[in-house]
Short mmCIF file of C-alpha atoms and ligand atoms in Angstrom, two decimals:
data_model
loop_
_atom_site.label_atom_id
_atom_site.label_comp_id
_atom_site.label_asym_id
_atom_site.label_seq_id
_atom_site.Cartn_x
_atom_site.Cartn_y
_atom_site.Cartn_z
CA MET A 1 -26.16 -6.17 7.17
CA MET A 2 -27.10 -3.88 4.55
CA ALA A 3 -31.24 -3.99 3.62
CA SER A 4 -31.01 -6.20 0.74
CA PRO A 5 -34.43 -7.17 -0.98
CA ALA A 6 -33.88 -10.08 -3.00
CA PRO A 7 -35.61 -8.97 -6.22
CA GLY A 8 -37.86 -11.66 -7.91
CA ALA A 9 -39.16 -11.92 -11.18
CA GLY A 10 -40.37 -8.66 -12.55
CA ALA A 11 -38.81 -6.45 -9.70
CA ARG A 12 -37.70 -3.30 -10.81
CA PRO A 13 -34.27 -3.35 -12.02
CA LEU A 14 -31.21 -2.58 -9.79
CA LYS A 15 -29.78 0.81 -10.44
CA ILE A 16 -26.18 1.02 -10.31
CA ALA A 17 -24.04 4.23 -10.67
CA VAL A 18 -20.84 3.61 -12.63
CA PHE A 19 -18.07 6.32 -11.55
CA ALA A 20 -15.10 4.66 -13.56
CA GLY A 21 -12.74 7.82 -12.58
CA ASP A 22 -9.31 8.10 -14.00
CA GLY A 23 -6.17 6.22 -15.02
CA ILE A 24 -6.76 2.56 -14.91
CA GLY A 25 -10.38 3.07 -13.95
CA PRO A 26 -12.28 3.17 -17.15
CA GLU A 27 -10.46 0.41 -17.74
CA VAL A 28 -11.13 -1.85 -14.78
CA MET A 29 -14.76 -1.22 -14.85
CA ALA A 30 -15.06 -1.87 -18.40
CA GLU A 31 -14.47 -5.41 -17.28
CA ALA A 32 -16.56 -4.93 -13.92
CA VAL A 33 -19.56 -4.19 -16.35
CA LYS A 34 -18.75 -7.06 -18.70
CA VAL A 35 -18.79 -9.82 -15.75
CA LEU A 36 -21.79 -7.70 -14.35
CA LYS A 37 -24.02 -8.50 -17.66
CA ALA A 38 -22.47 -12.26 -17.65
CA VAL A 39 -24.53 -12.63 -14.17
CA GLU A 40 -27.74 -11.12 -15.68
CA SER A 41 -28.50 -12.87 -17.77
CA ARG A 42 -26.80 -16.37 -15.88
CA PHE A 43 -29.24 -15.13 -13.03
CA GLY A 44 -32.15 -13.64 -14.40
CA LEU A 45 -31.11 -10.06 -12.91
CA ALA A 46 -31.93 -6.87 -14.03
CA PHE A 47 -29.36 -4.28 -13.28
CA GLU A 48 -29.40 -0.41 -14.71
CA LEU A 49 -26.59 0.82 -15.25
CA THR A 50 -25.90 4.71 -15.43
CA HIS A 51 -22.05 6.34 -15.59
CA GLY A 52 -20.92 9.63 -13.82
CA LEU A 53 -18.23 11.17 -14.00
CA VAL A 54 -15.66 11.79 -11.37
CA GLY A 55 -12.30 12.68 -10.06
CA GLY A 56 -9.90 14.35 -12.71
CA ALA A 57 -12.39 13.44 -15.17
CA ALA A 58 -15.18 15.37 -13.67
CA TYR A 59 -12.72 18.12 -13.06
CA ASP A 60 -11.60 18.15 -16.52
CA ALA A 61 -15.32 18.24 -18.02
CA THR A 62 -17.17 20.87 -14.96
CA GLY A 63 -14.38 21.94 -13.04
CA HIS A 64 -15.26 20.10 -10.11
CA PRO A 65 -14.03 16.61 -9.23
CA LEU A 66 -17.72 15.32 -7.64
CA PRO A 67 -20.30 17.59 -9.46
CA PRO A 68 -23.67 18.02 -8.03
CA GLU A 69 -25.08 15.48 -11.08
CA THR A 70 -22.63 12.88 -9.78
CA ILE A 71 -24.16 12.75 -6.31
CA ALA A 72 -28.03 13.52 -7.72
CA LEU A 73 -27.08 10.43 -9.79
CA ALA A 74 -25.67 8.13 -6.68
CA ARG A 75 -28.88 9.19 -4.61
CA SER A 76 -30.88 8.03 -6.93
CA SER A 77 -29.16 4.83 -7.39
CA ASP A 78 -29.22 1.09 -5.15
CA ALA A 79 -25.17 1.02 -5.44
CA VAL A 80 -22.31 3.06 -6.48
CA LEU A 81 -19.48 1.23 -8.37
CA PHE A 82 -15.84 2.96 -7.95
CA GLY A 83 -12.80 2.64 -10.39
CA ALA A 84 -10.33 4.78 -9.09
CA VAL A 85 -9.46 8.49 -9.48
CA GLY A 86 -6.29 10.76 -9.23
CA GLY A 87 -3.22 11.77 -11.60
CA ASP A 88 -0.05 13.91 -11.49
CA GLN A 89 -1.81 16.40 -14.04
CA TRP A 90 -3.98 17.37 -11.07
CA ASP A 91 -1.72 17.44 -8.10
CA HIS A 92 -0.73 20.97 -7.84
CA LEU A 93 -5.23 21.98 -7.52
CA PRO A 94 -5.93 22.87 -4.01
CA LEU A 95 -7.49 19.90 -2.11
CA HIS A 96 -11.09 20.17 -2.07
CA LEU A 97 -10.47 19.83 -5.88
CA ARG A 98 -8.13 17.47 -6.52
CA PRO A 99 -9.56 14.14 -7.92
CA GLU A 100 -9.63 12.65 -4.27
CA ALA A 101 -12.14 14.83 -2.91
CA ALA A 102 -14.47 13.63 -5.27
CA ILE A 103 -14.16 9.95 -2.97
CA LEU A 104 -14.13 12.06 0.17
CA GLY A 105 -17.27 13.69 -0.82
CA LEU A 106 -19.12 10.26 -1.44
CA ARG A 107 -18.29 8.97 1.57
CA LYS A 108 -19.77 12.26 3.41
CA ALA A 109 -22.42 12.94 1.53
CA PHE A 110 -23.77 9.40 2.13
CA ASP A 111 -22.43 8.66 5.18
CA LEU A 112 -20.40 5.90 4.68
CA TYR A 113 -18.70 5.55 7.73
CA ALA A 114 -17.38 1.74 7.76
CA ASN A 115 -14.95 0.53 5.11
CA LEU A 116 -14.81 -2.90 5.04
CA ARG A 117 -11.57 -4.25 3.19
CA PRO A 118 -11.01 -7.63 3.23
CA SER A 119 -7.59 -9.29 2.34
CA VAL A 120 -8.01 -13.00 1.48
CA THR A 121 -5.13 -14.74 -0.02
CA HIS A 122 -5.89 -16.96 -3.01
CA ARG A 123 -4.17 -20.44 -3.01
CA GLN A 124 -2.99 -20.39 -6.29
CA LEU A 125 -1.28 -17.08 -5.43
CA LEU A 126 0.22 -17.98 -2.07
CA HIS A 127 3.88 -18.15 -3.41
CA ARG A 128 3.20 -14.16 -4.73
CA SER A 129 2.58 -13.05 -1.20
CA PRO A 130 5.69 -11.14 0.31
CA LEU A 131 5.32 -13.30 3.52
CA LYS A 132 6.96 -16.57 4.10
CA ALA A 133 5.34 -19.59 3.48
CA GLU A 134 5.46 -20.84 7.12
CA ILE A 135 3.62 -17.23 8.16
CA LEU A 136 1.06 -17.92 6.05
CA GLY A 137 0.12 -21.53 6.63
CA ASP A 138 -2.94 -22.31 4.16
CA GLY A 139 -3.69 -18.54 3.95
CA VAL A 140 -4.83 -15.54 5.50
CA ASP A 141 -8.52 -14.37 5.69
CA LEU A 142 -8.96 -11.03 7.40
CA LEU A 143 -11.18 -7.97 7.35
CA ILE A 144 -10.06 -4.55 8.41
CA VAL A 145 -13.06 -2.81 9.13
CA ARG A 146 -12.28 0.96 8.83
CA GLU A 147 -13.92 4.24 10.19
CA LEU A 148 -14.64 6.31 7.11
CA THR A 149 -16.09 9.98 7.98
CA GLY A 150 -13.97 10.51 10.96
CA GLY A 151 -11.11 11.67 12.55
CA LEU A 152 -8.44 13.76 10.67
CA TYR A 153 -10.00 13.17 7.38
CA PHE A 154 -12.74 15.79 8.37
CA GLY A 155 -12.24 16.95 11.74
CA GLN A 156 -12.64 20.85 12.14
CA PRO A 157 -10.46 22.75 12.40
CA LYS A 158 -8.59 22.15 9.26
CA GLY A 159 -5.40 24.10 7.93
CA GLN A 160 -3.19 26.92 8.01
CA GLN A 161 -3.37 29.32 10.48
CA VAL A 162 -1.60 32.28 12.26
CA TYR A 163 -1.95 31.45 15.89
CA GLU A 164 0.39 34.00 18.46
CA GLY A 165 1.66 35.44 15.44
CA VAL A 166 3.12 32.03 14.16
CA GLU A 167 1.90 30.80 10.75
CA ARG A 168 0.80 26.97 11.88
CA THR A 169 -1.40 24.19 10.20
CA VAL A 170 -4.06 22.01 12.08
CA ASP A 171 -5.82 18.85 10.85
CA THR A 172 -8.49 17.86 14.03
CA LEU A 173 -8.69 14.20 15.68
CA VAL A 174 -12.24 14.31 16.91
CA TYR A 175 -14.60 11.72 17.31
CA THR A 176 -17.92 11.29 18.94
CA ASP A 177 -18.90 8.80 21.30
CA ALA A 178 -21.75 7.66 18.44
CA GLU A 179 -19.18 7.23 15.83
CA ILE A 180 -17.14 4.99 17.41
CA GLU A 181 -19.80 2.97 18.71
CA ARG A 182 -22.04 2.62 15.17
CA VAL A 183 -18.39 1.61 13.87
CA ALA A 184 -17.97 -0.66 16.60
CA ARG A 185 -21.25 -2.67 16.32
CA LEU A 186 -20.65 -3.33 12.54
CA ALA A 187 -17.83 -4.93 13.19
CA PHE A 188 -19.19 -7.09 16.00
CA ASP A 189 -21.77 -7.64 13.63
CA LEU A 190 -19.46 -8.77 10.87
CA ALA A 191 -17.03 -10.47 13.62
CA ARG A 192 -20.30 -13.16 14.40
CA ALA A 193 -21.19 -14.06 10.80
CA ARG A 194 -16.95 -15.12 10.67
CA ALA A 195 -15.07 -16.63 13.24
CA ARG A 196 -16.50 -14.47 15.81
CA ARG A 197 -12.90 -12.29 17.10
CA LEU A 198 -12.57 -8.88 17.25
CA CYS A 199 -9.73 -7.05 17.51
CA SER A 200 -10.17 -3.11 17.91
CA VAL A 201 -7.12 -1.04 16.88
CA ASP A 202 -5.90 2.25 18.57
CA LYS A 203 -3.37 4.56 20.49
CA ALA A 204 -5.03 4.60 23.76
CA ASN A 205 -1.16 4.98 25.34
CA VAL A 206 -0.67 8.30 23.75
CA LEU A 207 -3.89 9.75 22.10
CA ALA A 208 -7.20 10.97 23.62
CA THR A 209 -9.09 9.47 21.12
CA GLY A 210 -7.79 6.54 21.47
CA ARG A 211 -8.18 5.50 24.82
CA ARG A 212 -12.07 7.25 24.46
CA TRP A 213 -12.40 4.65 21.40
CA ARG A 214 -11.27 1.75 23.84
CA GLU A 215 -13.61 2.95 26.15
CA VAL A 216 -16.86 2.89 23.94
CA VAL A 217 -15.74 -0.62 21.79
CA THR A 218 -15.26 -1.86 25.31
CA ARG A 219 -18.74 -0.95 26.03
CA VAL A 220 -20.56 -2.09 23.14
CA ALA A 221 -19.12 -5.22 23.40
CA ALA A 222 -20.98 -6.47 26.72
CA ASP A 223 -23.75 -7.07 23.81
CA TYR A 224 -21.53 -9.40 22.32
CA PRO A 225 -20.84 -12.09 24.52
CA ASP A 226 -20.30 -14.36 22.04
CA VAL A 227 -17.44 -12.20 20.14
CA ALA A 228 -13.97 -12.58 21.42
CA LEU A 229 -12.51 -8.56 21.30
CA SER A 230 -8.91 -7.80 22.06
CA HIS A 231 -7.52 -4.71 21.65
CA MET A 232 -3.85 -3.58 20.15
CA TYR A 233 -1.62 -0.43 19.74
CA VAL A 234 -1.69 0.40 15.99
CA ASP A 235 1.64 0.57 15.71
CA ASN A 236 1.88 -2.80 17.01
CA CYS A 237 -0.63 -4.32 14.65
CA ALA A 238 1.74 -2.91 11.88
CA MET A 239 4.22 -5.13 13.02
CA GLN A 240 1.93 -8.21 14.34
CA LEU A 241 0.09 -7.80 10.44
CA ILE A 242 3.50 -9.05 8.62
CA ARG A 243 4.34 -11.10 11.50
CA ASN A 244 1.41 -13.34 11.89
CA PRO A 245 -1.49 -12.28 10.19
CA ARG A 246 -3.11 -15.63 11.01
CA GLN A 247 -4.21 -14.16 14.79
CA PHE A 248 -6.70 -11.58 13.06
CA ASP A 249 -10.52 -12.20 11.88
CA VAL A 250 -12.11 -8.87 12.13
CA ILE A 251 -9.83 -5.31 12.79
CA VAL A 252 -11.69 -2.36 13.54
CA THR A 253 -10.12 0.97 13.59
CA GLU A 254 -9.70 4.77 12.99
CA ASN A 255 -10.16 6.46 9.97
CA THR A 256 -6.22 7.40 9.34
CA PHE A 257 -5.36 4.37 10.90
CA GLY A 258 -7.23 2.05 8.89
CA ASP A 259 -6.03 3.84 5.73
CA ILE A 260 -2.38 2.65 6.52
CA LEU A 261 -2.90 -0.66 7.65
CA THR A 262 -5.27 -1.47 4.76
CA ASP A 263 -2.20 -0.79 2.54
CA GLU A 264 0.06 -2.82 4.52
CA SER A 265 -3.06 -5.87 4.46
CA SER A 266 -3.27 -5.45 1.04
CA THR A 267 0.48 -6.94 -0.05
CA ILE A 268 -0.64 -10.08 2.21
CA PRO A 269 -2.61 -11.98 -0.96
CA GLY A 270 0.45 -10.73 -3.86
CA SER A 271 -1.01 -8.27 -5.47
CA ILE A 272 -2.88 -4.74 -4.86
CA GLY A 273 -5.18 -5.60 -7.64
CA LEU A 274 -7.08 -8.08 -6.15
CA LEU A 275 -8.69 -6.75 -3.87
CA PRO A 276 -12.18 -5.23 -3.80
CA SER A 277 -14.08 -3.30 -0.81
CA ALA A 278 -17.33 -1.69 0.44
CA SER A 279 -18.04 1.66 2.14
CA VAL A 280 -21.48 0.79 3.93
CA GLY A 281 -23.43 3.47 5.86
CA ALA A 282 -26.53 4.38 7.72
CA GLY A 283 -28.34 5.65 4.40
CA GLY A 284 -28.39 1.75 2.42
CA LEU A 285 -26.64 3.19 -0.27
CA ALA A 286 -22.96 1.24 -0.29
CA LEU A 287 -20.26 1.93 -2.74
CA TYR A 288 -17.99 -0.49 -3.94
CA GLU A 289 -14.44 0.28 -5.05
CA PRO A 290 -10.94 -1.56 -5.71
CA ILE A 291 -8.74 -0.58 -3.22
CA HIS A 292 -5.49 0.12 -5.99
CA GLY A 293 -5.45 3.66 -6.60
CA SER A 294 -5.43 4.93 -10.45
CA ALA A 295 -2.20 3.68 -11.49
CA PRO A 296 -1.34 6.08 -14.22
CA ASP A 297 2.06 4.86 -14.95
CA ILE A 298 0.14 2.09 -16.70
CA ALA A 299 -2.93 3.33 -17.67
CA GLY A 300 -3.93 3.31 -21.20
CA GLN A 301 -1.97 0.06 -21.89
CA GLY A 302 -4.47 -2.70 -21.40
CA LYS A 303 -2.26 -4.18 -18.22
CA ALA A 304 -4.05 -3.61 -15.28
CA ASN A 305 -5.63 -6.27 -12.94
CA PRO A 306 -9.44 -6.19 -13.18
CA LEU A 307 -9.87 -8.55 -10.69
CA ALA A 308 -10.40 -6.28 -7.98
CA THR A 309 -12.80 -4.35 -9.54
CA ILE A 310 -14.42 -7.88 -10.67
CA LEU A 311 -14.83 -8.50 -7.07
CA CYS A 312 -16.24 -5.56 -6.41
CA VAL A 313 -19.22 -6.53 -8.18
CA ALA A 314 -19.15 -10.29 -5.80
CA MET A 315 -19.29 -7.71 -2.91
CA MET A 316 -22.11 -5.41 -3.94
CA LEU A 317 -24.07 -8.86 -5.48
CA ARG A 318 -24.21 -10.31 -1.72
CA THR A 319 -24.14 -6.92 0.57
CA SER A 320 -26.24 -4.44 -1.37
CA PHE A 321 -28.31 -7.00 -3.24
CA GLY A 322 -28.90 -10.27 -0.98
CA GLN A 323 -27.54 -12.12 -4.35
CA GLU A 324 -25.39 -14.91 -2.48
CA GLU A 325 -25.33 -17.31 -5.39
CA ALA A 326 -24.74 -14.61 -7.92
CA ALA A 327 -21.86 -13.28 -5.68
CA ARG A 328 -20.37 -16.81 -5.31
CA ALA A 329 -20.26 -17.50 -9.05
CA VAL A 330 -18.51 -14.45 -9.67
CA GLU A 331 -15.94 -15.12 -6.82
CA GLU A 332 -15.54 -18.98 -7.92
CA ALA A 333 -14.97 -17.31 -12.18
CA VAL A 334 -11.71 -15.75 -10.71
CA SER A 335 -10.71 -18.82 -8.90
CA LYS A 336 -11.67 -20.87 -12.22
CA VAL A 337 -9.48 -18.42 -14.37
CA LEU A 338 -6.80 -18.52 -11.94
CA ASP A 339 -6.69 -22.29 -11.62
CA LEU A 340 -6.43 -22.21 -15.41
CA GLY A 341 -3.55 -20.49 -15.27
CA TYR A 342 -3.66 -16.76 -16.84
CA ARG A 343 -2.21 -13.61 -14.93
CA THR A 344 -2.05 -10.18 -15.61
CA PRO A 345 1.07 -9.07 -15.45
CA ASP A 346 1.49 -7.81 -11.82
CA LEU A 347 0.87 -11.50 -11.24
CA LEU A 348 3.18 -12.95 -13.69
CA ASP A 349 4.12 -16.24 -13.14
CA SER A 350 6.54 -19.31 -14.53
CA GLY A 351 4.43 -21.83 -16.25
CA CYS A 352 0.89 -19.07 -16.66
CA GLU A 353 -0.37 -17.34 -19.67
CA THR A 354 -0.52 -14.01 -19.24
CA VAL A 355 -3.26 -11.96 -20.33
CA GLY A 356 -4.11 -7.76 -20.58
CA THR A 357 -7.13 -6.58 -19.10
CA VAL A 358 -9.91 -6.77 -21.32
CA ARG A 359 -8.50 -11.02 -22.00
CA MET A 360 -9.20 -11.40 -18.40
CA GLY A 361 -12.58 -9.49 -18.24
CA ASP A 362 -13.36 -11.77 -21.47
CA LEU A 363 -11.72 -15.52 -19.30
CA VAL A 364 -14.14 -14.34 -16.17
CA ALA A 365 -17.26 -13.64 -17.67
CA ALA A 366 -17.13 -16.70 -19.99
CA GLN A 367 -16.64 -18.69 -16.79
CA ILE A 368 -20.19 -17.18 -15.62
C1 LIG B 1 -8.05 5.24 0.24
C2 LIG B 1 -7.31 6.30 -0.15
C3 LIG B 1 -7.83 7.49 -0.43
C4 LIG B 1 -8.17 7.49 1.51
C5 LIG B 1 -7.26 8.69 -0.75
C6 LIG B 1 -7.59 8.57 -2.19
C7 LIG B 1 -8.03 10.27 -0.31
O1 LIG B 1 -5.90 6.34 0.02
O2 LIG B 1 -8.98 4.74 0.12
O3 LIG B 1 -7.47 3.81 1.13
O4 LIG B 1 -7.05 8.25 2.06
O5 LIG B 1 -8.71 7.34 2.01
MG1 LIG B 2 -5.75 4.31 1.01
#
C-alpha cells in the first residue's frame, strides 16, 4: 500500500520521528521505543530515532503545539510515532493553540487523508469485551478507514460570524469528489487484501455530502468487482457495531463519523489501551498513534497500558517499512505476554498478574 523499500544490510537507517506528547504519551512511548530496539537487534535493522515536541508540551516550551521544527523533523523522517496530546491545563486555549491542533496540523501538513483503525479482539481477552459471548463468537476483526483531512474538521468557513444581524457559529461539511475517491480506493485496496467486503457508511438520506459520497464510492466500485460493496447509514452502523460486529470486514467513512465510530469500535476488544492506528497519505509519510488519548487522570502513575503504542510499532514495521516478519514478531510477543497472564490495570483479571507500564514493555521486549 505504501512505498515500502525493505532495507537490506548496509541500507541507511530508517528515520523515525518520535512525538511522545502529553499525559501518558511519554510513558507508553518509552515502552514502544524499547520494543523497537529489541526489533532492531533481532532483525538486523537500523533505526534512527529523533524526539520532537508536540501538543501541550510543545506549547509550554515554544508557545505553539506544533512548532516548525517538529514539522521539519517529520518531513525528514520515514515515519512518525505519535503518543498522545492534551490535558486540562491547556483547555482554556483557543482552538489553534490547543494540544489537539498538533495532530490536526500534522494530518493536514502531510496530507494524511486516511486513518486505519483496526478493531481486533485478542482471544485471551474476549471475556473483557462489553459484548456478549454469543455476539463475539470466536472474535471480531474489523478495520475502519476514516477519511482524515476533509469534512467538518477542516471545511471553511469555520467559526463565529454575524449573519443578518444574528450571532452564529458555523462548521462546514464539504468534500470534493477527489477526496472521496482516494479514500474509497484505499479502502477497496485494503478490503481486497482481507475478506473482500467493504461497507461504506454515510448519511445519504439527509446530507448532500452523504449522497455524493455514496455515488462516488459506487463509481469506484466498478474497478473492484472482486470486493463486495454495501452501504449503510451512520446511525444504523453505530447500532450494528454493537449488535453484530462480525458482519463487517472493512468500513470506510467520512471524518466525523469515523471519529465517533472508531471510539465505539475500540471498546469491542475490551480496552482502548490495546488499539493502534495508522494515518497514511499520498506523500509516503505515515503517522502511527494509539487511539487512546493522553489520559491525564492516570499520567505519571506508571500504570498506563503500553500495548496500543507497541502495536503501533508493528503497524509501522509492516506499512511503512515492509518488514512483515518483524511486525508479526511484535504482535506475537504481545500475544505471548497475554498468554502468560500479565495484565495492566485496565485489563485486570482474576488469576492474572498485574503489571505496570514499564514491566509490560520489558515483558514484550523480552519475547522479541
Ligand atoms: C482522534 C481524536 C482527534 C480527532 C482529536 C484529538 C483531535 O479524537 O484521533 O480520534 O478528533 O480526530
Ligand atoms: Mg477521536
